[in-house]
Short mmCIF file of C-alpha atoms in Angstrom, two decimals:
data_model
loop_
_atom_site.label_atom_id
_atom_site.label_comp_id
_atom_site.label_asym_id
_atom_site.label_seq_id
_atom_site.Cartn_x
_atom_site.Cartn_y
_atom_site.Cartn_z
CA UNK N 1 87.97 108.29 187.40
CA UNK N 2 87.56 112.17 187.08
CA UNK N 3 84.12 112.45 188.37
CA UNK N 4 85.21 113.51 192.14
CA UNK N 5 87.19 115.95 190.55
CA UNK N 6 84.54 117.66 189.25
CA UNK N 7 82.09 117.03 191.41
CA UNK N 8 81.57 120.52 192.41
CA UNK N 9 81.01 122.07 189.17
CA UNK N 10 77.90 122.20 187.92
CA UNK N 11 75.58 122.82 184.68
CA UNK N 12 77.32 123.45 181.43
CA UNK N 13 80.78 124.23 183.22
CA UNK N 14 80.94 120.61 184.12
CA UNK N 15 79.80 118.87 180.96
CA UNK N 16 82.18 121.41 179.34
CA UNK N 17 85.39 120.33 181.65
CA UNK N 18 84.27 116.32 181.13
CA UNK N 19 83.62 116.18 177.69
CA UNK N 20 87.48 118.35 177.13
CA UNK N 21 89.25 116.05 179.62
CA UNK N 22 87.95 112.81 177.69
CA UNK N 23 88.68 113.80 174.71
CA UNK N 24 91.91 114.96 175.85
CA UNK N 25 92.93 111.89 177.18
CA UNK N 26 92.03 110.06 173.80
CA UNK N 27 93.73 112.26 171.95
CA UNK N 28 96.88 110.37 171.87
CA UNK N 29 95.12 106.86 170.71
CA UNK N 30 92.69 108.94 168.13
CA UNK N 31 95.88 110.81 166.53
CA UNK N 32 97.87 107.47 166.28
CA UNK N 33 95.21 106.02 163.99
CA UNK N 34 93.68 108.92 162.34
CA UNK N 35 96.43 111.46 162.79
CA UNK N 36 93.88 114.44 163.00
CA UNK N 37 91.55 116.18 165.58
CA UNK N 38 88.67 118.78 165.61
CA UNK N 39 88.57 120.72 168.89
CA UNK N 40 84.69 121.70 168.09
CA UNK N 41 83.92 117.96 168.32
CA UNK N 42 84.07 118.47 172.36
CA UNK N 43 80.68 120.98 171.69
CA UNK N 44 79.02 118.72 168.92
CA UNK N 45 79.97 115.78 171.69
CA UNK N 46 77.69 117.74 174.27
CA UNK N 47 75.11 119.01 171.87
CA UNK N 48 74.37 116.16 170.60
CA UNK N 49 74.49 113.95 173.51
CA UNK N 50 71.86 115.87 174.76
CA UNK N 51 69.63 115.87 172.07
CA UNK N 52 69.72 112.39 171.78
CA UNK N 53 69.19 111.67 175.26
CA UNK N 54 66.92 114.25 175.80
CA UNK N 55 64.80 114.08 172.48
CA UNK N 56 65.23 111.30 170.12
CA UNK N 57 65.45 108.46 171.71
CA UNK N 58 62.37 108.94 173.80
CA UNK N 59 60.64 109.92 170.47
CA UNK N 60 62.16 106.78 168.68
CA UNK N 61 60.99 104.27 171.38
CA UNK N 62 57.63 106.10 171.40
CA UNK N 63 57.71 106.14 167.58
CA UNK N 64 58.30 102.30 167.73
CA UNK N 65 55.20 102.10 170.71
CA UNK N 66 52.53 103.74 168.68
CA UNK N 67 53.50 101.30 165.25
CA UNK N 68 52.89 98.67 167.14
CA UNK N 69 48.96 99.45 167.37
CA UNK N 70 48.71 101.03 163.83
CA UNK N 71 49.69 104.53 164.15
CA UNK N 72 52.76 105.33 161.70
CA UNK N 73 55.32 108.41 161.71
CA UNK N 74 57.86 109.50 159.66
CA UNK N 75 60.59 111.35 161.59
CA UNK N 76 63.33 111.03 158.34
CA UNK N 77 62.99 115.07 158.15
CA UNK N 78 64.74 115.08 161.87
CA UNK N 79 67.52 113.36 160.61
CA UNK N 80 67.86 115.40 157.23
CA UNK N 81 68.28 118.65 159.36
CA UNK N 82 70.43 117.79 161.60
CA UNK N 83 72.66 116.33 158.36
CA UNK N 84 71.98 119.69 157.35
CA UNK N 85 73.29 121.12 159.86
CA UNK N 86 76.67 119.22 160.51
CA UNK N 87 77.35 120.52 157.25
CA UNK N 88 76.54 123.55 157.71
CA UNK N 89 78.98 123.60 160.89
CA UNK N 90 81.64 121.91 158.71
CA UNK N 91 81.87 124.79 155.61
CA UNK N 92 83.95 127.17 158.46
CA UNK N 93 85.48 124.73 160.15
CA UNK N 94 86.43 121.89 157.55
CA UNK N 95 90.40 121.73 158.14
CA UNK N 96 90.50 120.16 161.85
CA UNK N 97 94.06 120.36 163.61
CA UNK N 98 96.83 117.58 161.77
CA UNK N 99 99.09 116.36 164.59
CA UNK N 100 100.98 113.50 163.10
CA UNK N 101 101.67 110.02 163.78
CA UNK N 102 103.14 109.82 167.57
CA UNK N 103 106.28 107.27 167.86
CA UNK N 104 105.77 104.99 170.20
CA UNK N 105 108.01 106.59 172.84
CA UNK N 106 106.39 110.13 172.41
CA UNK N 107 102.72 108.06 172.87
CA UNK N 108 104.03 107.01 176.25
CA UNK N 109 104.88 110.94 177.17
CA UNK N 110 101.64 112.39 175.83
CA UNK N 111 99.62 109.75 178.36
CA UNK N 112 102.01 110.56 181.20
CA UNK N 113 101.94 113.93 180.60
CA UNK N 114 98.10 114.05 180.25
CA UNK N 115 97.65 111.59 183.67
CA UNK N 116 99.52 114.58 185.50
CA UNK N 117 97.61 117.21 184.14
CA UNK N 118 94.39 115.77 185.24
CA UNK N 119 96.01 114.82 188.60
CA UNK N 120 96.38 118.88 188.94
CA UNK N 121 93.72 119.92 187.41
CA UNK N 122 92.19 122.78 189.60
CA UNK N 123 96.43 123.54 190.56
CA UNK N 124 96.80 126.65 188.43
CA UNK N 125 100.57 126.83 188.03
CA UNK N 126 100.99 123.05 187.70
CA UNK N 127 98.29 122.96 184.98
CA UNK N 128 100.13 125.72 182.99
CA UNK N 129 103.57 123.48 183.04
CA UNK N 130 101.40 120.19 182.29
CA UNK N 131 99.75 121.97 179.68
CA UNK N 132 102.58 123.53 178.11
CA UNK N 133 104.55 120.90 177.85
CA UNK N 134 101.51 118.44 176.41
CA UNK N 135 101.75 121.52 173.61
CA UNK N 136 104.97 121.28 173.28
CA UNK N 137 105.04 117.16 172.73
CA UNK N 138 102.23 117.61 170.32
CA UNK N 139 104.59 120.25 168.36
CA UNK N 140 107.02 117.59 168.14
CA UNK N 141 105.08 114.48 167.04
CA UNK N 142 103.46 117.15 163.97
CA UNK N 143 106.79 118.46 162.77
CA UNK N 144 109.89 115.91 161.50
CA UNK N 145 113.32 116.95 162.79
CA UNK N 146 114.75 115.99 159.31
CA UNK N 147 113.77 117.13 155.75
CA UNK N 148 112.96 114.79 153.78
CA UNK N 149 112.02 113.54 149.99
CA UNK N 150 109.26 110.78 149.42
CA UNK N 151 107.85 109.03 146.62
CA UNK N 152 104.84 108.19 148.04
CA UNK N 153 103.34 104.44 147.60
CA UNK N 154 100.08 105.55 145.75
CA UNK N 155 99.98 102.54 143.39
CA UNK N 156 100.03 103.02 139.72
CA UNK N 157 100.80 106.62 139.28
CA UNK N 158 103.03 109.27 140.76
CA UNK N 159 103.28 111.60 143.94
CA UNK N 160 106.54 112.82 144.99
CA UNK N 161 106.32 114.63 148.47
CA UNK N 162 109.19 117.07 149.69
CA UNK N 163 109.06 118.35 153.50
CA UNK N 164 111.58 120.23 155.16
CA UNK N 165 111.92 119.87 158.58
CA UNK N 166 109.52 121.33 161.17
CA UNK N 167 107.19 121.79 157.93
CA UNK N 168 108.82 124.92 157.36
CA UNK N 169 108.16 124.02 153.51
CA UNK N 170 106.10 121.69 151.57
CA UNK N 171 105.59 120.74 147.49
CA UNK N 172 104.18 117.94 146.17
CA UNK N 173 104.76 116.72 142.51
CA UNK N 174 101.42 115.11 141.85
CA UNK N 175 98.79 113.91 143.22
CA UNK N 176 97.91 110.12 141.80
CA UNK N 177 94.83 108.91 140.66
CA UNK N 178 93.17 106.30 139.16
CA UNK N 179 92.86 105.59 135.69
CA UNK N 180 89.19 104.90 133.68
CA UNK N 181 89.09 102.00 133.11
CA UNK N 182 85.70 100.04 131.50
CA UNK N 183 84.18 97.12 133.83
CA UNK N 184 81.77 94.89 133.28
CA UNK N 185 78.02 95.44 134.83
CA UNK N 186 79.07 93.21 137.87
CA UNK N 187 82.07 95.13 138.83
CA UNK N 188 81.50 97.63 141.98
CA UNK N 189 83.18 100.80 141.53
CA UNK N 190 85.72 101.52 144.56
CA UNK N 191 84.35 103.79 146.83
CA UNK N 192 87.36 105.17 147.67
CA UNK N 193 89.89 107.17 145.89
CA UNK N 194 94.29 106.30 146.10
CA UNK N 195 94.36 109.57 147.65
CA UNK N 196 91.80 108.70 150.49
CA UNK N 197 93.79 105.43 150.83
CA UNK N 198 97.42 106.40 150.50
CA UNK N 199 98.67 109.45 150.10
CA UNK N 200 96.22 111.66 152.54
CA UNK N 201 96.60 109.50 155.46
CA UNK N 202 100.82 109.48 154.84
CA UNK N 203 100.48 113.45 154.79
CA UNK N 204 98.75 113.71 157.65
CA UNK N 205 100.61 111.09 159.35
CA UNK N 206 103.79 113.20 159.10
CA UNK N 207 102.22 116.21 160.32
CA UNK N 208 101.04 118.46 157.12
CA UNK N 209 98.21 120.85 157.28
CA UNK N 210 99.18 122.60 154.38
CA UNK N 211 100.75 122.12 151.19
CA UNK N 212 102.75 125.24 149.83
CA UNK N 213 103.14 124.59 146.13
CA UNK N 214 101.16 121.71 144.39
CA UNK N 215 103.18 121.17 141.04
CA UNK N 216 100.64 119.29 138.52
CA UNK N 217 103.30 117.90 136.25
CA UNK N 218 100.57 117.14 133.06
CA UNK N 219 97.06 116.10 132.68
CA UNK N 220 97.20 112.15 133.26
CA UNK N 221 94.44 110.81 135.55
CA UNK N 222 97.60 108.42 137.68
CA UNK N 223 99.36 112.01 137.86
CA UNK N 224 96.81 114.51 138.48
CA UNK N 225 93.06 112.53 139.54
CA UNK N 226 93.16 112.70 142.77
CA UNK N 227 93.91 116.24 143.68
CA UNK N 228 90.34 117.46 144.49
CA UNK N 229 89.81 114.76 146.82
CA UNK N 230 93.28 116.05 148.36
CA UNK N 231 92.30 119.61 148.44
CA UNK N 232 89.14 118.41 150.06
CA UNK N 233 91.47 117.07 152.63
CA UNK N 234 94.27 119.46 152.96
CA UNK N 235 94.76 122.85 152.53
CA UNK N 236 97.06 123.94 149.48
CA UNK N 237 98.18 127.41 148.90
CA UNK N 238 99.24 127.05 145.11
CA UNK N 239 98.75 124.55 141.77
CA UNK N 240 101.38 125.04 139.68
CA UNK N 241 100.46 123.86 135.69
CA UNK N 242 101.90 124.40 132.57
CA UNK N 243 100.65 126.06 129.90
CA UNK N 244 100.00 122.80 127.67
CA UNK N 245 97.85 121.61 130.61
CA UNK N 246 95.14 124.52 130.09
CA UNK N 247 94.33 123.63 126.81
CA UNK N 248 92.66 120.10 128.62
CA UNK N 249 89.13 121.56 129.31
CA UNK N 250 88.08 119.00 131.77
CA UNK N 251 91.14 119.73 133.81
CA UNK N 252 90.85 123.12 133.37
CA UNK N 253 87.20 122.78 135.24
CA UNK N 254 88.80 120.61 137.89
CA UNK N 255 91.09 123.87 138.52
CA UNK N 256 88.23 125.79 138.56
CA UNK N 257 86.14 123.90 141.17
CA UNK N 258 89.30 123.83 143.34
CA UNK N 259 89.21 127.66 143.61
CA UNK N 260 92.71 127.89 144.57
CA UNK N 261 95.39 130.58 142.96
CA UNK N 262 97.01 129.01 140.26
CA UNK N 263 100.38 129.45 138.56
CA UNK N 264 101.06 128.91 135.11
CA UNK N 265 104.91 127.66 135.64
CA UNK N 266 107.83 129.03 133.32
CA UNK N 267 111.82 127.57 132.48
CA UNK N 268 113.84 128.87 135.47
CA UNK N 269 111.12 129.20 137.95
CA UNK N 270 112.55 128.42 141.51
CA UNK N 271 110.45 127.44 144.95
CA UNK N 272 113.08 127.78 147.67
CA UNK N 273 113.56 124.79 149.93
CA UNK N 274 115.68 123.07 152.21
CA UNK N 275 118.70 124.77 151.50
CA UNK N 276 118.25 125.56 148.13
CA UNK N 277 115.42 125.39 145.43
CA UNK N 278 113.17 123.31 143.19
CA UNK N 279 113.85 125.02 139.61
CA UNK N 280 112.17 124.45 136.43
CA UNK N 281 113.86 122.92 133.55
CA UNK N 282 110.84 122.60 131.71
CA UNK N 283 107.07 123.45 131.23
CA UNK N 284 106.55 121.24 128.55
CA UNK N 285 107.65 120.56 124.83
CA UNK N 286 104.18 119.77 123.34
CA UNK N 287 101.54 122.86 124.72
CA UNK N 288 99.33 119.51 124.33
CA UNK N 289 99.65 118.70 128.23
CA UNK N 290 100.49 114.73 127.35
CA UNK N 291 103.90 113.40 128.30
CA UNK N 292 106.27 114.68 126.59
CA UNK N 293 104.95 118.25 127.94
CA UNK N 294 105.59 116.99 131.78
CA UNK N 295 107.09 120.00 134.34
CA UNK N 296 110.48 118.59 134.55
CA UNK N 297 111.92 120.07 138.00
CA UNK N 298 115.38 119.95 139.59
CA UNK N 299 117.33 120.64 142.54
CA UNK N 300 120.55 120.37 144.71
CA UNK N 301 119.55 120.03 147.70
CA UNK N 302 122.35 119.04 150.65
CA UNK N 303 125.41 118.53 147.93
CA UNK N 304 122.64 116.02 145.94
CA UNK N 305 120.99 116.64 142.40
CA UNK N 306 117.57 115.18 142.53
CA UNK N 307 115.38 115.56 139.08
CA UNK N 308 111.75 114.78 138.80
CA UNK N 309 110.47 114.23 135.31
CA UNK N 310 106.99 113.41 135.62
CA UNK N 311 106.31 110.97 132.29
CA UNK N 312 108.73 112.58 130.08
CA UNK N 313 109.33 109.90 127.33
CA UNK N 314 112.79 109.31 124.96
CA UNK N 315 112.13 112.93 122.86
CA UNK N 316 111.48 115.00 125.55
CA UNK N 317 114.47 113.64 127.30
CA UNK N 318 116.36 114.85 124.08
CA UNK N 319 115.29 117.81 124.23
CA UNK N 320 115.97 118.32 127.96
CA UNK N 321 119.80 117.12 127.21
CA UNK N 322 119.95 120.05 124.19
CA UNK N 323 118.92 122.63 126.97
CA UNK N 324 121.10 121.54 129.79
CA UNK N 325 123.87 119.31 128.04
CA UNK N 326 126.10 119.39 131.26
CA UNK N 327 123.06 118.52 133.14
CA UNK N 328 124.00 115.70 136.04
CA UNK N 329 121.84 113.64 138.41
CA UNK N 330 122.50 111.57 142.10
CA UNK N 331 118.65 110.75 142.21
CA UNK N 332 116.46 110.13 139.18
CA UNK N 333 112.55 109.88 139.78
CA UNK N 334 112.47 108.10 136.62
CA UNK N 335 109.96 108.43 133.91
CA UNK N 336 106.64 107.16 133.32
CA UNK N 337 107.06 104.71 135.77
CA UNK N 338 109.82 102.93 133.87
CA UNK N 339 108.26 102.70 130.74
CA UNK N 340 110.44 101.53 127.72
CA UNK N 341 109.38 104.72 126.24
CA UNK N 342 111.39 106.66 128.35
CA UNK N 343 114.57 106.17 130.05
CA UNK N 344 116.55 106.31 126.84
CA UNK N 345 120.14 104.68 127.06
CA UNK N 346 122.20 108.07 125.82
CA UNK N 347 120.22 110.07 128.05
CA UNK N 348 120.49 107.89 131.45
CA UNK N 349 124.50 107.32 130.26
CA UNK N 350 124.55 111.03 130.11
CA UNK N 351 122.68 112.48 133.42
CA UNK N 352 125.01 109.30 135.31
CA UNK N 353 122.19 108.74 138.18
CA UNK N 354 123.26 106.85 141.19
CA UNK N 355 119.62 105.93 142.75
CA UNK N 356 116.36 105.47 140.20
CA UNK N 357 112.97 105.84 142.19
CA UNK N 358 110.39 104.00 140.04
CA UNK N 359 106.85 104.91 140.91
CA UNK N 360 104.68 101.83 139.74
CA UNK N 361 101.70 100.25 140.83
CA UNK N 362 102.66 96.12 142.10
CA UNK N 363 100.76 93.84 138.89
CA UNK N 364 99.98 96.88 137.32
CA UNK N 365 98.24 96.20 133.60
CA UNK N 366 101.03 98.22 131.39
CA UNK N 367 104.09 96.02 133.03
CA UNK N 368 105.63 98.45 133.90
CA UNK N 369 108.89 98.89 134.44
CA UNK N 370 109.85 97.46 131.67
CA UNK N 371 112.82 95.07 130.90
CA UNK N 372 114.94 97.29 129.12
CA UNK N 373 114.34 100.19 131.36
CA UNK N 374 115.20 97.77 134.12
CA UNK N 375 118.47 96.68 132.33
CA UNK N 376 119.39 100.27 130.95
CA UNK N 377 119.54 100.99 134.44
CA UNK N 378 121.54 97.77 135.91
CA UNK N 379 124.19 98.45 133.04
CA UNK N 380 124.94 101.87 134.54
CA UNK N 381 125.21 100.66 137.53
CA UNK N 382 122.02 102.50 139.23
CA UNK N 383 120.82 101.22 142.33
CA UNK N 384 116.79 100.74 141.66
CA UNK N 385 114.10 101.48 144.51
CA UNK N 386 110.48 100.51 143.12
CA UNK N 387 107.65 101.14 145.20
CA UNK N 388 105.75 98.38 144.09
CA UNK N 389 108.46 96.24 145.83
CA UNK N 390 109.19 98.45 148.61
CA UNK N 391 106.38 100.46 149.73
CA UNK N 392 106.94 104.18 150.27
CA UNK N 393 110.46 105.46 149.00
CA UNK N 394 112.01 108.23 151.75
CA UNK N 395 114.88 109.68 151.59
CA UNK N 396 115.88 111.57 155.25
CA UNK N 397 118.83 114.24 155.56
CA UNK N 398 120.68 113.31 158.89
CA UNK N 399 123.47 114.27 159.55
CA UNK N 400 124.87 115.91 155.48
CA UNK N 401 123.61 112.51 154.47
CA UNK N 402 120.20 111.14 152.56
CA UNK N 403 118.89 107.91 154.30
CA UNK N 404 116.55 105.98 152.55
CA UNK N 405 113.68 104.46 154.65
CA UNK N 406 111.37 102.15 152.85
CA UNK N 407 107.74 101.73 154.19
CA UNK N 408 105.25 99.11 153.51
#
């Protein structure tokens, strides 16, 4: 279809303009399933085109000739160097470009708009106002209108993402993970992490390259596994532990391989967002980096009190009510996935939620939420959201209101 459009180009100049204009006009189906896009695949595209054109498939086929009368070859070493050297090309360039997940209306104006930029593609002025606004439709399918709070569906564990709009902002409150379990000799180990599952692609699906402030609430594997394989993934600019958490050597190497800046959160730290901030209420009770020593955070954001407490059980809910005794609560992440060891009657009766988010894993093995979580809640009147039932828990700010979207 583009061929006599290019037909008077020639060498490199024309594979260069082909290979761009295909992949361009992809774009919007590859960034609908996969959400991301490396621009230096268009050169690895041509590079390696050629070399397999040019080079190993003849020497394959003759490979496969001369075996047939007795002469044998191994080639493996090709293949081992050019592995080596896609990764070697991926250590500077391992981040590609996140671009969201286009709605189905913006789909339709990304193909449009590409179809007309093609149409003109040697019309200089045209091209720039094609290609300007294809930039500009990209800029809106990677960067929500509204801010937002999510407890991500991750299974059995936590991750509780907040984005302001146009990604101005970004923290995430764990990571997820999956929990050691033993299996029998028959059992294959999943190949794939939650995070690789779950919560990557729903991060890149709603546009984030970058997360600003990791907060590592305490050393549990459903909490905190997963976050290499997100760092792998995604860049993040800061961990934020407690000081209980570094006396867990294993994690403490985890941190270490990461080789990202770390801060050791105190009471009364603040990470301004939306129109206010996430503060610190607590960096733990224990210095043991279990429960009970879970970053509790909190914030009033849009005339709402959210307040994340990780898996802070019944005493460390005490001794959150001692500190703030006036403290009061519109959304409760509750804790440890509704555990009956936290969640304690006085303490829910006190902080007088309206919504409970329970992060829980559907079936999971601890049956959690437990019954008398489930009916401390119902008694107070608190409207429950679990994600085992309901997939992904977002709330949206449209319009001075939250508007919870559920996602399977």
């Amino acid at each position: 279809m583009i061929n006599h459009k290019i037909s008077e180009l020639k060498g490199i100049r024309k594979l260069l303009t082909e290979s761009s204009v295909i992949s361009l006009s992809v774009l919007p189906l590859l960034i609908l399933d996969f959400h991301i896009f490396q621009p230096f695949s268009i050169l690895l595209t041509i590079g390696f085109g050629f070399l397999f054109d040019v080079i190993l498939l003849p020497l394959l086929l003759g490979t496969f000739l001369l075996s047939l009368i007795g002469y044998n070859f191994n080639i493996n070493h090709i293949f081992q160097i050019l592995e080596w050297l896609i990764h070697e090309v991926d250590l500077p360039l391992h981040y590609p470009l996140v671009l969201g997940n286009p709605r189905p209306i913006e789909l339709l104006i990304l193909f449009f708009l590409i179809g007309l930029l093609i149409d003109n593609l040697f019309k200089k002025r045209r091209q720039i106002i094609f290609a300007g606004l294809i930039v500009c439709s990209f800029f809106i399918c990677k960067n929500p209108v509204y801010p937002s709070i999510t407890a991500v569906d991750i299974g059995q564990g936590d991750s509780i993402f907040l984005q302001d709009k146009f990604n101005k902002k970004t923290i995430l409150i764990d990571t997820g993970g999956r929990l050691a379990l033993p299996q029998e000799s028959w059992q294959k180990p999943q190949s794939q992490t939650n995070a690789e599952k779950t919560l990557i692609p729903y991060l890149e699906s709603v546009g984030v390259s970058q997360i600003d402030q990791l907060i590592l609430t305490h050393t549990d594997a459903d909490h905190v596994g997963d976050f290499l394989n997100l760092a792998d993934k995604i860049k993040i600019k800061e961990i934020w532990v407690s000081p209980g958490e570094l006396t867990n050597n294993h994690f403490v190497e985890k941190l270490k391989k990461a080789n990202i800046a770390i801060h050791i959160s105190k009471v009364g730290d603040k990470i301004p967002i939306f129109d206010s901030a996430l503060q610190v209420l607590s960096n733990g009770y224990t210095g043991k980096g279990d429960n009970n020593d879970s970053i509790v955070t909190y914030g009033n954001f849009y005339h709402t009190k959210f307040l994340f407490t990780g898996d802070l059980e019944q005493e460390g809910e005490k001794e959150l009510l001692k500190n703030y005794p006036k403290l009061k609560v519109d959304v409760l992440k509750v804790g440890h996935h509704g555990s009956k060891t936290s969640s304690n009657p006085d303490f829910i009766k006190e902080i007088n939620p309206k919504l409970a988010l329970i992060s829980v894993g559907e079936k999971n093995r601890y049956g959690h939420p437990n019954q008398e979580t489930l009916e401390t809640l119902k008694k107070n009147q608190i409207r429950i959201l679990r994600t085992d039932q309901k997939g992904a828990l977002k709330l949206m700010q449209i319009n001075q209101q939250w508007r919870i979207q559920t996602v399977r």
